[in-house]
Coordinates of C-alpha atoms in Angstrom, one line a residue:
X1 CA 32.2 -24.6 17.9
X2 CA 35.0 -26.8 19.0
X3 CA 38.2 -25.0 20.0
X4 CA 40.5 -28.0 19.8
X5 CA 40.6 -30.2 16.7
X6 CA 41.6 -33.9 16.8
X7 CA 42.4 -34.3 13.1
X8 CA 45.5 -36.3 12.6
X9 CA 47.1 -33.7 10.5
X10 CA 47.0 -31.2 13.3
X11 CA 48.6 -33.4 16.0
X12 CA 51.8 -31.5 16.0
X13 CA 50.2 -28.1 16.2
X14 CA 48.3 -28.1 19.5
X15 CA 50.3 -25.4 21.3
X16 CA 48.5 -22.2 22.2
X17 CA 49.4 -18.8 20.6
X18 CA 51.2 -16.5 23.1
X19 CA 49.0 -13.6 22.1
X20 CA 45.4 -14.8 22.4
X21 CA 44.3 -18.4 23.1
X22 CA 42.7 -20.3 20.2
X23 CA 39.0 -19.6 20.0
X24 CA 39.1 -16.7 22.3
X25 CA 37.2 -13.4 21.9
X26 CA 37.8 -12.0 18.4
X27 CA 39.0 -15.3 17.1
X28 CA 35.6 -17.0 16.6
X29 CA 34.0 -15.7 13.4
X30 CA 30.5 -16.7 12.4
X31 CA 28.1 -16.1 9.5
X32 CA 24.7 -17.7 9.4
X33 CA 22.6 -17.0 6.3
X34 CA 19.0 -18.1 5.7
X35 CA 17.1 -17.6 2.4
X36 CA 13.4 -17.8 1.9
X37 CA 11.1 -17.4 -1.1
X38 CA 8.9 -14.3 -1.7
X39 CA 6.4 -13.8 -4.5
X40 CA 8.8 -12.0 -6.8
X41 CA 12.3 -13.0 -5.5
X42 CA 14.3 -14.9 -2.9
X43 CA 15.2 -12.8 0.2
X44 CA 17.9 -13.1 2.8
X45 CA 15.6 -13.6 5.8
X46 CA 18.2 -14.7 8.4
X47 CA 21.5 -12.9 9.0
X48 CA 23.7 -13.5 12.0
X49 CA 27.3 -12.6 12.0
X50 CA 30.2 -12.3 14.5
X51 CA 33.3 -10.4 13.6
X52 CA 35.7 -10.8 12.1
X53 CA 33.3 -12.3 9.5
X54 CA 30.8 -9.7 8.3
X55 CA 27.8 -9.7 5.9
X56 CA 26.0 -6.4 5.2
X57 CA 23.0 -7.3 3.1
X58 CA 21.8 -9.1 -0.1
X59 CA 22.1 -7.2 -3.3
X60 CA 20.4 -7.9 -6.6
X61 CA 23.0 -7.0 -9.2
X62 CA 22.8 -10.1 -11.5
X63 CA 21.2 -8.9 -14.7
X64 CA 20.7 -12.5 -15.9
X65 CA 18.8 -13.4 -12.7
X66 CA 17.4 -10.2 -11.2
X67 CA 15.5 -12.1 -8.5
X68 CA 18.8 -13.7 -7.3
X69 CA 20.1 -12.3 -3.9
X70 CA 23.9 -11.9 -4.1
X71 CA 25.8 -12.0 -0.8
X72 CA 29.5 -11.3 -0.1
X73 CA 31.2 -12.5 3.1
X74 CA 33.9 -10.1 4.2
X75 CA 36.4 -10.0 7.0
X76 CA 37.8 -7.1 9.0
X77 CA 40.8 -9.2 10.1
X78 CA 42.8 -9.1 6.8
X79 CA 43.0 -12.8 6.8
X80 CA 42.9 -15.9 8.9
X81 CA 45.3 -16.0 11.9
X82 CA 46.6 -18.8 14.2
X83 CA 43.9 -19.8 16.7
X84 CA 41.0 -18.6 14.5
X85 CA 37.9 -20.8 14.4
X86 CA 35.4 -19.8 11.7
X87 CA 31.9 -21.0 11.0
X88 CA 29.8 -20.4 7.8
X89 CA 26.2 -21.7 7.6
X90 CA 23.9 -21.3 4.6
X91 CA 20.3 -22.5 4.7
X92 CA 18.2 -22.6 1.5
X93 CA 14.5 -23.0 2.0
X94 CA 12.6 -24.9 -0.8
X95 CA 12.4 -23.1 -4.0
X96 CA 15.0 -20.4 -3.2
X97 CA 18.0 -19.2 -5.2
X98 CA 21.1 -17.4 -4.1
X99 CA 24.7 -16.5 -4.9
X100 CA 27.3 -16.3 -2.1
X101 CA 30.9 -15.4 -2.5
X102 CA 33.7 -13.7 -0.6
X103 CA 34.8 -10.1 -1.0
X104 CA 38.4 -11.1 -1.7
X105 CA 40.9 -14.0 -1.5
X106 CA 41.1 -15.8 1.8
X107 CA 44.7 -15.2 3.1
X108 CA 45.9 -17.7 5.8
X109 CA 48.7 -15.9 7.5
X110 CA 52.0 -17.4 8.7
X111 CA 51.8 -19.2 12.0
X112 CA 54.2 -20.1 14.8
X113 CA 51.7 -21.8 17.1
X114 CA 48.4 -23.7 16.8
X115 CA 46.3 -23.7 13.6
X116 CA 43.1 -22.3 12.1
X117 CA 39.9 -24.0 11.1
X118 CA 36.7 -23.2 9.1
X119 CA 33.5 -25.2 9.2
X120 CA 30.9 -24.7 6.4
X121 CA 27.4 -26.1 6.7
X122 CA 25.2 -25.9 3.6
X123 CA 21.6 -27.0 3.6
X124 CA 19.5 -27.0 0.4
X125 CA 15.8 -27.8 0.4
X126 CA 13.7 -29.0 -2.5
X127 CA 14.3 -27.2 -5.8
X128 CA 16.8 -24.8 -4.1
X129 CA 19.6 -23.4 -6.2
X130 CA 22.9 -22.1 -4.5
X131 CA 26.1 -20.8 -6.1
X132 CA 28.7 -20.7 -3.3
X133 CA 31.9 -19.5 -5.0
X134 CA 34.5 -18.0 -2.6
X135 CA 37.6 -16.3 -4.0
X136 CA 40.9 -18.3 -3.9
X137 CA 42.6 -19.4 -0.8
X138 CA 46.2 -18.3 -0.3
X139 CA 48.1 -20.2 2.4
X140 CA 51.2 -18.3 3.6
X141 CA 54.4 -19.8 4.7
X142 CA 54.1 -22.2 7.7
X143 CA 50.3 -21.8 7.9
X144 CA 48.1 -24.6 9.1
X145 CA 44.5 -24.7 8.0
X146 CA 41.7 -27.3 8.1
X147 CA 38.4 -26.7 6.3
X148 CA 35.4 -29.0 6.6
X149 CA 32.3 -28.5 4.4
X150 CA 29.1 -30.5 5.3
X151 CA 26.3 -30.5 2.7
X152 CA 22.7 -31.6 3.1
X153 CA 21.0 -31.5 -0.3
X154 CA 17.6 -32.5 -1.5
X155 CA 17.6 -34.7 -4.6
X156 CA 15.8 -31.9 -6.6
X157 CA 18.2 -29.1 -5.5
X158 CA 21.4 -27.8 -7.2
X159 CA 24.6 -26.6 -5.5
X160 CA 27.7 -25.2 -7.2
X161 CA 30.6 -25.1 -4.8
X162 CA 34.0 -24.0 -5.8
X163 CA 37.4 -24.0 -4.1
X164 CA 40.5 -22.5 -5.6
X165 CA 43.8 -23.2 -3.8
X166 CA 46.9 -21.1 -4.5
X167 CA 50.4 -22.5 -3.8
X168 CA 51.1 -19.6 -1.5
X169 CA 52.1 -16.0 -2.1
X170 CA 53.5 -16.9 -5.5
X171 CA 55.6 -13.8 -6.1
X172 CA 56.6 -13.2 -2.5
X173 CA 60.2 -14.5 -1.9
X174 CA 59.4 -17.9 -3.6
X175 CA 56.7 -19.0 -1.1
X176 CA 55.5 -21.8 -3.3
X177 CA 54.2 -24.7 -1.3
X178 CA 55.8 -23.5 1.9
X179 CA 52.7 -23.9 4.2
X180 CA 52.7 -26.7 6.8
X181 CA 49.2 -28.1 6.4
X182 CA 46.2 -27.5 4.2
X183 CA 43.3 -29.9 4.7
X184 CA 39.9 -29.8 3.0
X185 CA 37.0 -32.2 3.4
X186 CA 33.7 -32.0 1.6
X187 CA 31.0 -34.5 2.6
X188 CA 27.4 -34.6 1.3
X189 CA 24.2 -36.4 2.3
X190 CA 20.5 -36.4 1.6
X191 CA 18.1 -34.8 4.2
X192 CA 17.4 -38.2 5.6
X193 CA 21.1 -38.7 6.4
X194 CA 21.9 -41.0 3.4
X195 CA 25.6 -40.4 2.6
X196 CA 26.5 -39.4 -1.0
X197 CA 30.2 -39.0 -0.9
X198 CA 33.2 -37.6 1.0
X199 CA 36.2 -36.1 -0.6
X200 CA 39.3 -35.2 1.4
X201 CA 42.7 -34.0 0.6
X202 CA 45.6 -33.3 2.9
X203 CA 48.6 -31.3 1.6
X204 CA 51.8 -31.3 3.7
X205 CA 54.5 -30.0 1.4
X206 CA 57.3 -30.7 3.9
X207 CA 56.2 -34.4 4.2
X208 CA 55.3 -35.2 0.5
X209 CA 56.5 -33.7 -2.7
X210 CA 53.5 -31.8 -4.0
X211 CA 55.1 -31.4 -7.5
X212 CA 55.3 -35.2 -8.1
X213 CA 53.4 -36.8 -10.9
X214 CA 49.9 -37.7 -9.8
X215 CA 49.7 -34.7 -7.5
X216 CA 50.2 -31.1 -8.8
X217 CA 53.0 -32.1 -11.2
X218 CA 54.2 -28.9 -12.9
X219 CA 51.1 -26.9 -11.9
X220 CA 50.7 -24.3 -9.2
X221 CA 47.0 -23.6 -8.9
X222 CA 44.2 -26.1 -8.1
X223 CA 40.5 -25.5 -8.8
X224 CA 37.9 -27.9 -7.5
X225 CA 34.2 -27.4 -8.3
X226 CA 31.5 -29.7 -6.9
X227 CA 28.1 -29.6 -8.6
X228 CA 25.3 -31.5 -6.8
X229 CA 22.3 -31.6 -9.1
X230 CA 19.7 -34.1 -10.4
X231 CA 21.0 -36.8 -12.7
X232 CA 19.3 -35.4 -15.8
X233 CA 21.4 -32.2 -15.5
X234 CA 24.6 -34.1 -14.6
X235 CA 24.2 -36.3 -17.7
X236 CA 23.9 -33.3 -20.1
X237 CA 26.8 -31.4 -18.4
X238 CA 29.2 -34.4 -18.5
X239 CA 28.4 -35.0 -22.2
X240 CA 29.3 -31.4 -23.0
X241 CA 32.6 -31.3 -21.1
X242 CA 35.7 -32.4 -23.0
X243 CA 38.8 -33.2 -20.9
X244 CA 41.6 -30.8 -22.1
X245 CA 45.3 -30.4 -21.7
X246 CA 46.4 -27.0 -23.1
X247 CA 50.2 -26.9 -23.3
X248 CA 50.2 -23.3 -24.5
X249 CA 48.0 -22.1 -21.6
X250 CA 49.5 -24.7 -19.2
X251 CA 46.0 -25.7 -18.2
X252 CA 44.4 -29.1 -17.5
X253 CA 40.7 -29.6 -17.2
X254 CA 38.5 -32.7 -16.5
X255 CA 35.2 -33.7 -15.0
X256 CA 33.8 -37.0 -13.5
X257 CA 30.7 -38.3 -11.9
X258 CA 30.2 -38.2 -8.1
X259 CA 28.9 -41.4 -6.4
X260 CA 25.2 -42.2 -6.0
X261 CA 24.2 -40.0 -8.9
X262 CA 24.9 -37.0 -6.7
X263 CA 26.3 -34.8 -9.6
X264 CA 29.8 -33.9 -10.9
X265 CA 33.2 -32.8 -9.8
X266 CA 35.1 -30.5 -12.1
X267 CA 38.9 -30.0 -11.6
X268 CA 41.3 -27.5 -13.1
X269 CA 45.1 -27.3 -12.8
X270 CA 47.0 -24.2 -14.0
X271 CA 50.0 -22.0 -13.5
X272 CA 48.1 -18.8 -12.8
X273 CA 44.9 -17.8 -11.1
X274 CA 43.3 -16.0 -14.0
X275 CA 43.1 -19.0 -16.5
X276 CA 41.9 -21.3 -13.7
X277 CA 39.2 -18.8 -12.7
X278 CA 38.2 -18.4 -16.4
X279 CA 37.8 -22.2 -16.8
X280 CA 35.6 -22.3 -13.7
X281 CA 33.6 -19.4 -14.8
X282 CA 32.9 -21.1 -18.1
X283 CA 31.8 -24.2 -16.4
X284 CA 29.7 -22.3 -13.9
X285 CA 27.9 -20.6 -16.8
X286 CA 27.3 -23.9 -18.4
X287 CA 25.8 -25.4 -15.2
X288 CA 23.6 -22.4 -14.7
X289 CA 22.4 -22.5 -18.3
X290 CA 21.5 -26.1 -17.9
X291 CA 19.7 -25.8 -14.5
X292 CA 18.0 -22.4 -14.6
X293 CA 18.2 -21.5 -18.3
X294 CA 20.4 -18.4 -18.2
X295 CA 24.2 -18.0 -18.4
X296 CA 26.4 -16.5 -15.7
X297 CA 26.7 -12.7 -15.8
X298 CA 29.5 -10.9 -17.6
X299 CA 32.6 -10.5 -15.5
X300 CA 33.0 -7.1 -13.8
X301 CA 35.8 -5.1 -15.3
X302 CA 37.4 -4.7 -11.8
X303 CA 37.0 -8.4 -10.9

């Protein structure tokens, strides 16, 4: 894993933390998950982890899909700190199914030196099905964070990948959009290397007004869901989704096609996390019903 990043948006943040140097011991977290089929269910056959990222085991709590392994990625660091370099890799063998999430929101703590990065590599074989749905990201004041997600997906596979970005610690001393940099890139390709699309957004609130028309506008929370799936599923899903602007709930919803018949992108803007998560959950259930024939499970009372 590279310690120094050459991304343009990080050019001003190359100084080293005075505590521990970037990428040093305890600052390089890694999770590598591999799923393989068995006669009655998919199993987590490969599990490598390096603290502060931790995975214990796969659980089978989804009553709608009892053969679906559910894995939570946790952290014993309480959040992402300056100089942290994280890596998440998920490999889905042909015919496997899995649900992966995080235990809680990802908090990117305030920084006075350097930056933090997370690289995510997702590989889906033929007829694989993966729901990768981390909890929201909360960038604190003056945090600098770059996330890159690389996806290799077979034409017959389905991936649901969600990213929910908060404006900061919303009710902590008016920390709305006070972070320095948040950058996210998602790129997808076929197993032979054929590129499908790349989506990248860079948010630098001090450089550009995030609340302007065409960006966040009057909204605070941004939800982005990418669904890579065969065209037949994408067609049915797009026909069923109506763009909406709910003034009462202050919620905006829309979907569009991805290039090269790769699937769909579903976007939600809202003022609070709960309505955005609810819209994503409804969409997730619709995708699951279309692809595997069952809805998403009922939300836990404590979730």
